[in-house]
PDB file of C-alpha atoms and ligand atoms in Angstrom:
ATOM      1  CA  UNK C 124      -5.103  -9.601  12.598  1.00  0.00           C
ATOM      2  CA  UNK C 125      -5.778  -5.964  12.327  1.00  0.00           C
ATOM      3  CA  UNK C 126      -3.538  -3.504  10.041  1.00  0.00           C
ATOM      4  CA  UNK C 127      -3.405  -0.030  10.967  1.00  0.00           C
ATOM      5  CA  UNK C 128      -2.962   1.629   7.647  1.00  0.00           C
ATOM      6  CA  UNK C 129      -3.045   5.648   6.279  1.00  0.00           C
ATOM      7  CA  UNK C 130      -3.620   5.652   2.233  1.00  0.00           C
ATOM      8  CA  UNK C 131      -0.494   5.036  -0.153  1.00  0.00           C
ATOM      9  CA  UNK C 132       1.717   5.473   3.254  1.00  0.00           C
ATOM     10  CA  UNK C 133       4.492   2.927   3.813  1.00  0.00           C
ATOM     11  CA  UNK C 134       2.009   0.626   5.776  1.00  0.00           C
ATOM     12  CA  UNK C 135       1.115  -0.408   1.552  1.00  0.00           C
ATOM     13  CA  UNK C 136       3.750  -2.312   1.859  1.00  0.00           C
ATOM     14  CA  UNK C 137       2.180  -5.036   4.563  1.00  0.00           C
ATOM     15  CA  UNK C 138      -1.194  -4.354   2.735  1.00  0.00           C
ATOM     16  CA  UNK C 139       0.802  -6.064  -0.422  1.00  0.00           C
ATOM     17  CA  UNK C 140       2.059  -8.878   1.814  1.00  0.00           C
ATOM     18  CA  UNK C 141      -0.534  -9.723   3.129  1.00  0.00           C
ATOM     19  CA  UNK C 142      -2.593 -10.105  -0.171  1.00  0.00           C
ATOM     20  CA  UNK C 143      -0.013 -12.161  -1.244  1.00  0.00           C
ATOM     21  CA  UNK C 144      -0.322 -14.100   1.360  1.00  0.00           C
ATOM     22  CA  UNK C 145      -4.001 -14.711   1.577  1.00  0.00           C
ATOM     23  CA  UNK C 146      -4.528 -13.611   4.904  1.00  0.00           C
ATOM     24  CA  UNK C 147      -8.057 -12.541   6.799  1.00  0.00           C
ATOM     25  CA  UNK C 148      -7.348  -9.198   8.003  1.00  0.00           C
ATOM     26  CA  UNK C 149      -8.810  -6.157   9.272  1.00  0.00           C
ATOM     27  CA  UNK C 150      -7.852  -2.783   7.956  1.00  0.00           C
ATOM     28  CA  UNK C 151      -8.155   0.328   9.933  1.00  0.00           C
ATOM     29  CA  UNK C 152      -7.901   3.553   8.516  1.00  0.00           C
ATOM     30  CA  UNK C 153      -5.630   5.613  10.205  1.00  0.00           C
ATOM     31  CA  UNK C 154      -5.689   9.759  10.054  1.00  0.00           C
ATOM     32  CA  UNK C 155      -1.999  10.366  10.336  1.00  0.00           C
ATOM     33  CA  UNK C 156      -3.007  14.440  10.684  1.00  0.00           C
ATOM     34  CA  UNK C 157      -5.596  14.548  12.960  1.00  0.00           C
ATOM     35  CA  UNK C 158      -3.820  10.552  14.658  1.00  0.00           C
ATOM     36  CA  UNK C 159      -7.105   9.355  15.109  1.00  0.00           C
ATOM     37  CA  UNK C 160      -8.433   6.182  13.382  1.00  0.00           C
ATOM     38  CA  UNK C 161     -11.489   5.846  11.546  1.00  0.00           C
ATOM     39  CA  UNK C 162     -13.559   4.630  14.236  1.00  0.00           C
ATOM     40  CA  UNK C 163     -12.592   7.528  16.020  1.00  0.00           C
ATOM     41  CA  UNK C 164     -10.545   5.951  18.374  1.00  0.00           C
ATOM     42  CA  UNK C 165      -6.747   8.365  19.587  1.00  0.00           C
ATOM     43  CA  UNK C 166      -4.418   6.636  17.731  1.00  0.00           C
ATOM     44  CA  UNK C 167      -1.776   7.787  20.351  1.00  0.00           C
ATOM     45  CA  UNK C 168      -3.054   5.394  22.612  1.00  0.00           C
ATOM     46  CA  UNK C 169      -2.950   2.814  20.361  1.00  0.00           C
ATOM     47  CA  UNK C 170       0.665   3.245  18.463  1.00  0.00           C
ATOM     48  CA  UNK C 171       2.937   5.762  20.637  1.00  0.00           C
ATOM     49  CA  UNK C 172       4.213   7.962  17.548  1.00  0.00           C
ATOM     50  CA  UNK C 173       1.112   7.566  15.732  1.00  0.00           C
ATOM     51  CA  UNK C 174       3.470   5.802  12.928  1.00  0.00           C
ATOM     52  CA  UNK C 175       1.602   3.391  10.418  1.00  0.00           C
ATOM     53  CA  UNK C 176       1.889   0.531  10.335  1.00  0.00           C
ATOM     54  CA  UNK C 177       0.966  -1.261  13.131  1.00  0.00           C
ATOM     55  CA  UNK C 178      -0.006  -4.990  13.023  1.00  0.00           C
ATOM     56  CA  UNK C 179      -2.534  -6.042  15.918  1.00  0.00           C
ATOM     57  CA  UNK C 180      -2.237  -9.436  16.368  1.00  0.00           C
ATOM     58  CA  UNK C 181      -5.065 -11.640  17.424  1.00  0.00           C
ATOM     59  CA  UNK C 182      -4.136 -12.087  21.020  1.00  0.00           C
ATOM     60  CA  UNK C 183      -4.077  -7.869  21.159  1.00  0.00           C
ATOM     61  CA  UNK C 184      -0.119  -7.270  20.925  1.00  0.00           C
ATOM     62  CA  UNK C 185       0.850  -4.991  18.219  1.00  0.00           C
ATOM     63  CA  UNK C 186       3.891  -5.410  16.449  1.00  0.00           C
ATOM     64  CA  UNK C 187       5.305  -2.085  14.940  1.00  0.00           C
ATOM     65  CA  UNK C 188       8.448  -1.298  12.576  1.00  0.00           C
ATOM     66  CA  UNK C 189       7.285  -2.100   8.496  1.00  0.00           C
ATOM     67  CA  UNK C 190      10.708  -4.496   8.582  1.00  0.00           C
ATOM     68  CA  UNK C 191       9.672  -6.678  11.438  1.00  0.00           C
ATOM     69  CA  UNK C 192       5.874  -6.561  10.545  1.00  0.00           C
ATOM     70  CA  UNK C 193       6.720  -8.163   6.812  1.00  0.00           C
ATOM     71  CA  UNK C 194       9.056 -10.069   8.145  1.00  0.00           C
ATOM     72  CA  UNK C 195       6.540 -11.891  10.695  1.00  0.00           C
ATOM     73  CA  UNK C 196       3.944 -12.055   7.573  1.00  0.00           C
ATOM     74  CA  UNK C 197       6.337 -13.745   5.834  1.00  0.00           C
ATOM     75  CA  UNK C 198       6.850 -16.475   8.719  1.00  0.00           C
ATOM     76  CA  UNK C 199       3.550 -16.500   9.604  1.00  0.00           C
ATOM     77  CA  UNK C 200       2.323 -17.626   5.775  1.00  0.00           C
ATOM     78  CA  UNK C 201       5.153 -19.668   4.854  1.00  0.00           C
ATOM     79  CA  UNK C 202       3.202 -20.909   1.666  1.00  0.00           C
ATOM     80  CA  UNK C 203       3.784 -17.352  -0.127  1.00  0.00           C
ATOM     81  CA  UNK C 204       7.097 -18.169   0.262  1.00  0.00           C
ATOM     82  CA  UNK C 205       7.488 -14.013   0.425  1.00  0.00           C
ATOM     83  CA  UNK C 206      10.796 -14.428   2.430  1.00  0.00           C
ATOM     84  CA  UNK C 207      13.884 -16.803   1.516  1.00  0.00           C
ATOM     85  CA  UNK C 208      14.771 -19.726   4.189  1.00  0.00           C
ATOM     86  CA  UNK C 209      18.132 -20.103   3.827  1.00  0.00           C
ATOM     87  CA  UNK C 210      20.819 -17.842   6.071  1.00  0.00           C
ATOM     88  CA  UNK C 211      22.078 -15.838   3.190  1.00  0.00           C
ATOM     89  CA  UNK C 212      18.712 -15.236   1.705  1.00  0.00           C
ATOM     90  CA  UNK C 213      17.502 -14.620   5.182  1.00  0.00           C
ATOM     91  CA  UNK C 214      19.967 -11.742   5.633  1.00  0.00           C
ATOM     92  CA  UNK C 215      19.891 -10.360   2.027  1.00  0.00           C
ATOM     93  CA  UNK C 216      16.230  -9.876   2.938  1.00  0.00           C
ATOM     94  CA  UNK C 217      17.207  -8.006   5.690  1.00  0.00           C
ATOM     95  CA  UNK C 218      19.786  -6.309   4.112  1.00  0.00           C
ATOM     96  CA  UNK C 219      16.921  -4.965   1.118  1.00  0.00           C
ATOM     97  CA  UNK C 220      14.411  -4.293   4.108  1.00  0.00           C
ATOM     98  CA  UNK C 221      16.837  -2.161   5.891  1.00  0.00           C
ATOM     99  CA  UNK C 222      18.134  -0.650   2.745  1.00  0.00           C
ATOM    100  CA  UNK C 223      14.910   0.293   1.659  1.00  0.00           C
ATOM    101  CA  UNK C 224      13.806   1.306   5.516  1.00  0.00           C
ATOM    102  CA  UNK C 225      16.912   3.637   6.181  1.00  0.00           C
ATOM    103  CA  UNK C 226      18.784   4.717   2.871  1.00  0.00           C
ATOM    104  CA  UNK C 227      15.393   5.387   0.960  1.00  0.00           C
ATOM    105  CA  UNK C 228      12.587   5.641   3.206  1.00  0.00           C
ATOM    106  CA  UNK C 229      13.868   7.684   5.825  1.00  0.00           C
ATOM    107  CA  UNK C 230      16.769   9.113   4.363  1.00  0.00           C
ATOM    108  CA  UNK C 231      15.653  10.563   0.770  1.00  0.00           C
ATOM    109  CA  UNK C 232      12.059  10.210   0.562  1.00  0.00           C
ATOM    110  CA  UNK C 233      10.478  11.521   4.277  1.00  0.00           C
ATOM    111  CA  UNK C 234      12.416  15.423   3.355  1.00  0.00           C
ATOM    112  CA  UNK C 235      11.629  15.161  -0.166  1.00  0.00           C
ATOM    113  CA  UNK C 236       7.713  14.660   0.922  1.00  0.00           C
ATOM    114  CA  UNK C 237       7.586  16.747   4.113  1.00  0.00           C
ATOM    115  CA  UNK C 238       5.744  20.150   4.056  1.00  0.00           C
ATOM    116  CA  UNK C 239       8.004  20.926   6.943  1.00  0.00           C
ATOM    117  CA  UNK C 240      11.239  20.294   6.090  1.00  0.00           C
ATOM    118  CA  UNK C 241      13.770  22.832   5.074  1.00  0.00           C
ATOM    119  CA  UNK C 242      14.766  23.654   1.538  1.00  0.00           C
ATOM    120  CA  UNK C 243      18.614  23.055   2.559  1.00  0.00           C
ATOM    121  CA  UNK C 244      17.749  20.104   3.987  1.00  0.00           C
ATOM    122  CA  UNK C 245      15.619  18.658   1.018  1.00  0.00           C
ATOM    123  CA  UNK C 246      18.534  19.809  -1.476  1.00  0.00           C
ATOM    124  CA  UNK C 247      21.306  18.156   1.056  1.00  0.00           C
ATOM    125  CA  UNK C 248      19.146  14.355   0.484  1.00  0.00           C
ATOM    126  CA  UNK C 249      18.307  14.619  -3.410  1.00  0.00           C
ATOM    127  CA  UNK C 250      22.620  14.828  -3.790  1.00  0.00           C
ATOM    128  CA  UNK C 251      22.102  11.317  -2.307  1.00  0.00           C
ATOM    129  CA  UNK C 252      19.556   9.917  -4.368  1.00  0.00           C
ATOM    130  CA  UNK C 253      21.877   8.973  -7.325  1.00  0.00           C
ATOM    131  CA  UNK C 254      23.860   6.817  -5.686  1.00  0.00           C
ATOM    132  CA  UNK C 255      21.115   5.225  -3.586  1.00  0.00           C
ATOM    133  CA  UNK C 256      18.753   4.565  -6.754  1.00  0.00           C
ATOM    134  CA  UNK C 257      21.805   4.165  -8.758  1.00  0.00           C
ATOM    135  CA  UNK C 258      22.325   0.936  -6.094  1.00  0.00           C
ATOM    136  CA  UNK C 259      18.778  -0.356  -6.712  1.00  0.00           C
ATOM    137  CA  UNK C 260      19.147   0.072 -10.145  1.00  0.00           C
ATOM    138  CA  UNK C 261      22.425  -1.828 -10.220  1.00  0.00           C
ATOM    139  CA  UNK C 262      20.672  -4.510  -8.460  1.00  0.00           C
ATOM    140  CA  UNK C 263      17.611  -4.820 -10.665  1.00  0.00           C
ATOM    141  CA  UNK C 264      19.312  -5.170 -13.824  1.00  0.00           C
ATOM    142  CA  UNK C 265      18.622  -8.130 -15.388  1.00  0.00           C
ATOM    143  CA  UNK C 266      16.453  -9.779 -12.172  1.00  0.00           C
ATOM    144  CA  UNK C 267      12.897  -9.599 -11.958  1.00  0.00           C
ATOM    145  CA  UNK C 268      13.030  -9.175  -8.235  1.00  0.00           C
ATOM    146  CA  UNK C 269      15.418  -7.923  -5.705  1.00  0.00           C
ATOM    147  CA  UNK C 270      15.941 -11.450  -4.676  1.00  0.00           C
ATOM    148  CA  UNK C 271      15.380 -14.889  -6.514  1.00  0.00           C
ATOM    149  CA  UNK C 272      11.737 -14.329  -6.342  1.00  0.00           C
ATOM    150  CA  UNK C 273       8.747 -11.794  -4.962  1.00  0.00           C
ATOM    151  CA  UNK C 274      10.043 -10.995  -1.739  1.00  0.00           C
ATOM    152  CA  UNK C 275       8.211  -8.582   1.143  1.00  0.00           C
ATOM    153  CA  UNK C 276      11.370  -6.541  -0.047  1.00  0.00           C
ATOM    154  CA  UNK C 277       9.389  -5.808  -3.227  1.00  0.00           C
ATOM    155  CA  UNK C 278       6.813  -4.832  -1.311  1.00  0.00           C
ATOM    156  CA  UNK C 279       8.494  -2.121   0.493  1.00  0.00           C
ATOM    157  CA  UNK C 280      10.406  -1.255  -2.567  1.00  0.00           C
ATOM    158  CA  UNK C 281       7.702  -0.645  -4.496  1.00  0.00           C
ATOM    159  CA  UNK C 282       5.299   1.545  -2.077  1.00  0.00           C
ATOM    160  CA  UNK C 283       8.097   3.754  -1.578  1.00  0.00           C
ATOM    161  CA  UNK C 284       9.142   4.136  -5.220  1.00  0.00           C
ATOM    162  CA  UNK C 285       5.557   5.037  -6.061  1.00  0.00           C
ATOM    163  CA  UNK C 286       6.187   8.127  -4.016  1.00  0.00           C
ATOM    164  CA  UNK C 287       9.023   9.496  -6.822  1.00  0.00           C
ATOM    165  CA  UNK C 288       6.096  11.358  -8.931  1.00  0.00           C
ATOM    166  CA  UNK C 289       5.591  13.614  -6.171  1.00  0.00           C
ATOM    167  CA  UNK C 290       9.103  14.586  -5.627  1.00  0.00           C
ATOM    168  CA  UNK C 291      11.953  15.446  -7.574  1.00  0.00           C
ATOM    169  CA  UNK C 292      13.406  12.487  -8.243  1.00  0.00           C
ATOM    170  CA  UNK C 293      12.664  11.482 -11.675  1.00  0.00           C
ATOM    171  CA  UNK C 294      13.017   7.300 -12.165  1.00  0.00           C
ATOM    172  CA  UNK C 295      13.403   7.681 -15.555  1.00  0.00           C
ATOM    173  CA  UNK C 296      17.108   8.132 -15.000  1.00  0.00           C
ATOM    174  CA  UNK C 297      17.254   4.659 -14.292  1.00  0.00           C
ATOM    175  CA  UNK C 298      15.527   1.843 -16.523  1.00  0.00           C
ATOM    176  CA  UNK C 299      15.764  -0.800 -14.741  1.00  0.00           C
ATOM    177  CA  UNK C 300      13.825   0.763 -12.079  1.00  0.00           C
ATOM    178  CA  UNK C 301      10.858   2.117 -14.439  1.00  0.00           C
ATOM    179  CA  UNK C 302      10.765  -1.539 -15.993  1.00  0.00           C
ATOM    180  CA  UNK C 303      10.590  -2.892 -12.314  1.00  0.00           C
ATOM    181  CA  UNK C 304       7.992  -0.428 -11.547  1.00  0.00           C
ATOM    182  CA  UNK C 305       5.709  -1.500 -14.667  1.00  0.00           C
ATOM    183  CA  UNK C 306       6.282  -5.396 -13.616  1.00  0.00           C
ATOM    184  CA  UNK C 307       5.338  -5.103 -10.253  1.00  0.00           C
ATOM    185  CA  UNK C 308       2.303  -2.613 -10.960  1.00  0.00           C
ATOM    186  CA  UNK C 309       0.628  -5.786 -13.171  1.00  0.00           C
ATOM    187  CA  UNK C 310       1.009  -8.303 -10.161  1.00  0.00           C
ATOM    188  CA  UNK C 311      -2.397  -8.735  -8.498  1.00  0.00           C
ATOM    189  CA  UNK C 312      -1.318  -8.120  -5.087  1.00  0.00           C
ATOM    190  CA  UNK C 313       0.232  -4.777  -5.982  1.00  0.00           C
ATOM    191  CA  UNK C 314      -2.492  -3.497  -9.115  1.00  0.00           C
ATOM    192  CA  UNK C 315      -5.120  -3.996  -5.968  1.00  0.00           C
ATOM    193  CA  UNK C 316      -3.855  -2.842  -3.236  1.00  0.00           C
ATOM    194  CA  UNK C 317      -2.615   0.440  -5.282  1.00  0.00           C
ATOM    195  CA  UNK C 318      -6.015   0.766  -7.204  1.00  0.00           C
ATOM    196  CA  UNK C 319      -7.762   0.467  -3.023  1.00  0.00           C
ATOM    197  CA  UNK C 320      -5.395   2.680  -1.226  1.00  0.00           C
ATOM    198  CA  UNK C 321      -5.443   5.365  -4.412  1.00  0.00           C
ATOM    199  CA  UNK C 322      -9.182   5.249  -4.067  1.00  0.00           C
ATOM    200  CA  UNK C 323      -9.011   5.680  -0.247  1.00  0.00           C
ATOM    201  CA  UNK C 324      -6.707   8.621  -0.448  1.00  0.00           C
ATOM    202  CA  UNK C 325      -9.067  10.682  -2.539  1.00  0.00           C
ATOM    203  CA  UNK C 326     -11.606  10.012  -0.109  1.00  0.00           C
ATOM    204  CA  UNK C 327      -9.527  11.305   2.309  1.00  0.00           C
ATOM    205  CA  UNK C 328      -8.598  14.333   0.314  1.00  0.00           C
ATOM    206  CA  UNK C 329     -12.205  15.036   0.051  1.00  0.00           C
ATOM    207  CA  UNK C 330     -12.818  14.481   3.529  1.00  0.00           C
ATOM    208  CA  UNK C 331     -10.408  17.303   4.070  1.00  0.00           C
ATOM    209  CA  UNK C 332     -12.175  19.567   1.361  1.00  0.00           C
ATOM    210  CA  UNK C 333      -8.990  19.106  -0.867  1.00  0.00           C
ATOM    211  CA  UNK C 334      -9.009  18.612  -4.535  1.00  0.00           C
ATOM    212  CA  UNK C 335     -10.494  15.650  -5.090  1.00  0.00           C
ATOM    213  CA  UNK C 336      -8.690  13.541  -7.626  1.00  0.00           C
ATOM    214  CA  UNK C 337      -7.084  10.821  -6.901  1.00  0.00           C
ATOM    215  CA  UNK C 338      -3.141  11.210  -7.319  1.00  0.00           C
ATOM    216  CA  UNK C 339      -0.907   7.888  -8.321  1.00  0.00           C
ATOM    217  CA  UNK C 340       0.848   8.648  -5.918  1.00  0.00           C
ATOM    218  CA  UNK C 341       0.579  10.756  -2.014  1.00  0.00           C
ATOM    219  CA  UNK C 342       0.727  14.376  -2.377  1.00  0.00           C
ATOM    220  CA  UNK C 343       4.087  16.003  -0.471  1.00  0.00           C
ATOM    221  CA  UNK C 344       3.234  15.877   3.594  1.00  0.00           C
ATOM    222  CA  UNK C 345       4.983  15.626   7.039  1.00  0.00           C
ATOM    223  CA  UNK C 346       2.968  12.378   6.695  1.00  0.00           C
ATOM    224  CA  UNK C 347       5.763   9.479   5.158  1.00  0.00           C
TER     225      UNK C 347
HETATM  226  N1  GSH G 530      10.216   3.358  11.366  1.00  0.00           N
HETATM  227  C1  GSH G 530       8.845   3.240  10.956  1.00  0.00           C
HETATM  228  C2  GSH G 530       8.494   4.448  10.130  1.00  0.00           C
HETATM  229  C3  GSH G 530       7.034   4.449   9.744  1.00  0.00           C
HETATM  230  C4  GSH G 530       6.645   5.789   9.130  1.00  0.00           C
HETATM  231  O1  GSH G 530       7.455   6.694   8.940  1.00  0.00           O
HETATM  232  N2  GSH G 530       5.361   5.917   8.850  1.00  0.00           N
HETATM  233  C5  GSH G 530       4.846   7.146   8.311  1.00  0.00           C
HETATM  234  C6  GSH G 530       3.965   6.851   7.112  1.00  0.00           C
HETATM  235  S1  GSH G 530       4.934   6.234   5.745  1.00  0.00           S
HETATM  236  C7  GSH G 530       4.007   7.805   9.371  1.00  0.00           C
HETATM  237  O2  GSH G 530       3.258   7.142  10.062  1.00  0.00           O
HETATM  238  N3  GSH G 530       4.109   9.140   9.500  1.00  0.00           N
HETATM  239  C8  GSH G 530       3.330   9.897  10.419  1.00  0.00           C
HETATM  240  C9  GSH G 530       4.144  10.883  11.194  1.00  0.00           C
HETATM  241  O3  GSH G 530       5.351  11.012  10.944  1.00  0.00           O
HETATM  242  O4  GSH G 530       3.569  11.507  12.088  1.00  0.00           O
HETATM  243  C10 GSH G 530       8.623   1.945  10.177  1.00  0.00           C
HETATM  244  O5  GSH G 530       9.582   1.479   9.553  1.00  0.00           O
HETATM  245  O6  GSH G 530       7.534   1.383  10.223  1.00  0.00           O
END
């Protein structure tokens, strides 16, 4: 398998997975800028929007969309046990995955980070973030995880909560959130993959002859 990846973007989240899980993998670096991948290749060609990530299977087909792609890790290592196997867990999964895809991803955090978004329209999705972190928060209180255990939901949650420092949402409004933040940043498969994909995105800063420290978290793009 082959993960098409751009530094701290939402494609962390199948990074974490599939440490979790074990897997072999190959990562490919993808420029979401200048859509080319670090081989050079036109990442076009390879992904139609250029969108990380993109899982290449062994037999060649590539599987987009982060929800399906964690969702086939998840069946495809059922050891990890990263995804409940009973109907309700199956579709509370599904319900945190989309949650996390639509109300947070998409909805709040893409404006918030995009150099090209409008002010009104960045000021129109923070009036929403209280009562979509507020329903995180509600959830997390008193549970370690968003479901019984370490789900691929934590693993989206997680990548795009990291992405708070560079916008205006400030997570210390909501404790449970910050103390789910510290958990999950001491679990092996997340301390790595943040500590590799931190270290890759100041290379790629000073590939582009930006500052070169390495941020905790992406610095505001069209990119997310
Ligand atoms: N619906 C897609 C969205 C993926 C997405 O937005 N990826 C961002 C990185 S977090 C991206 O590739 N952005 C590049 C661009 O918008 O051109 C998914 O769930 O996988």
């Amino acid at each position: 398998m082959k993960l098409y990846f751009s530094p701290l973007a939402c494609s962390l989240a199948p990074r974490i997975a599939l440490y979790e899980a074990g897997a072999e993998v190959s990562y490919v670096e993808v420029d979401l800028k200048a859509k080319r991948t670090e081989d050079g290749a036109d990442y076009r060609a390879i992904h139609p929007l250029a969108l990380v990530p993109a899982l290449e299977l062994e037999g060649g087909e590539l599987v987009t969309e982060n929800a399906a792609i964690l969702q086939l890790i998840a069946e495809r290592f059922p050891e990890a046990e990263l995804a409940p196997r009973d109907a309700l867990g199956r579709a509370r999964l599904k319900e945190w995955l989309s949650f996390v895809g639509t109300e947070l991803h998409k909805a709040l955090y893409s404006p918030l980070l995009s150099a090209e978004a409008p002010a009104e329209m960045k000021a129109y999705v923070l009036t929403k973030a209280g009562s979509r972190l507020g329903r995180v928060a509600d959830r997390l209180e008193g549970r370690e995880f968003l479901l019984d255990r370490f789900s691929v939901a934590d693993a989206y949650l997680i990548t795009v909560l990291n992405w708070s420092q560079v916008t205006p949402i400030d997570l210390a409004a909501w404790p449970a959130i910050t103390a789910y933040q510290a958990r999950l940043q001491q679990r092996p498969s997340v301390a790595r993959a943040m500590a590799e994909e931190r270290e890759r995105y100041a290379r790629a800063l000073k590939r582009r002859e930006e500052p070169a420290a390495a941020p905790a978290a992406p610095a505001p793009s069209a990119d997310r």
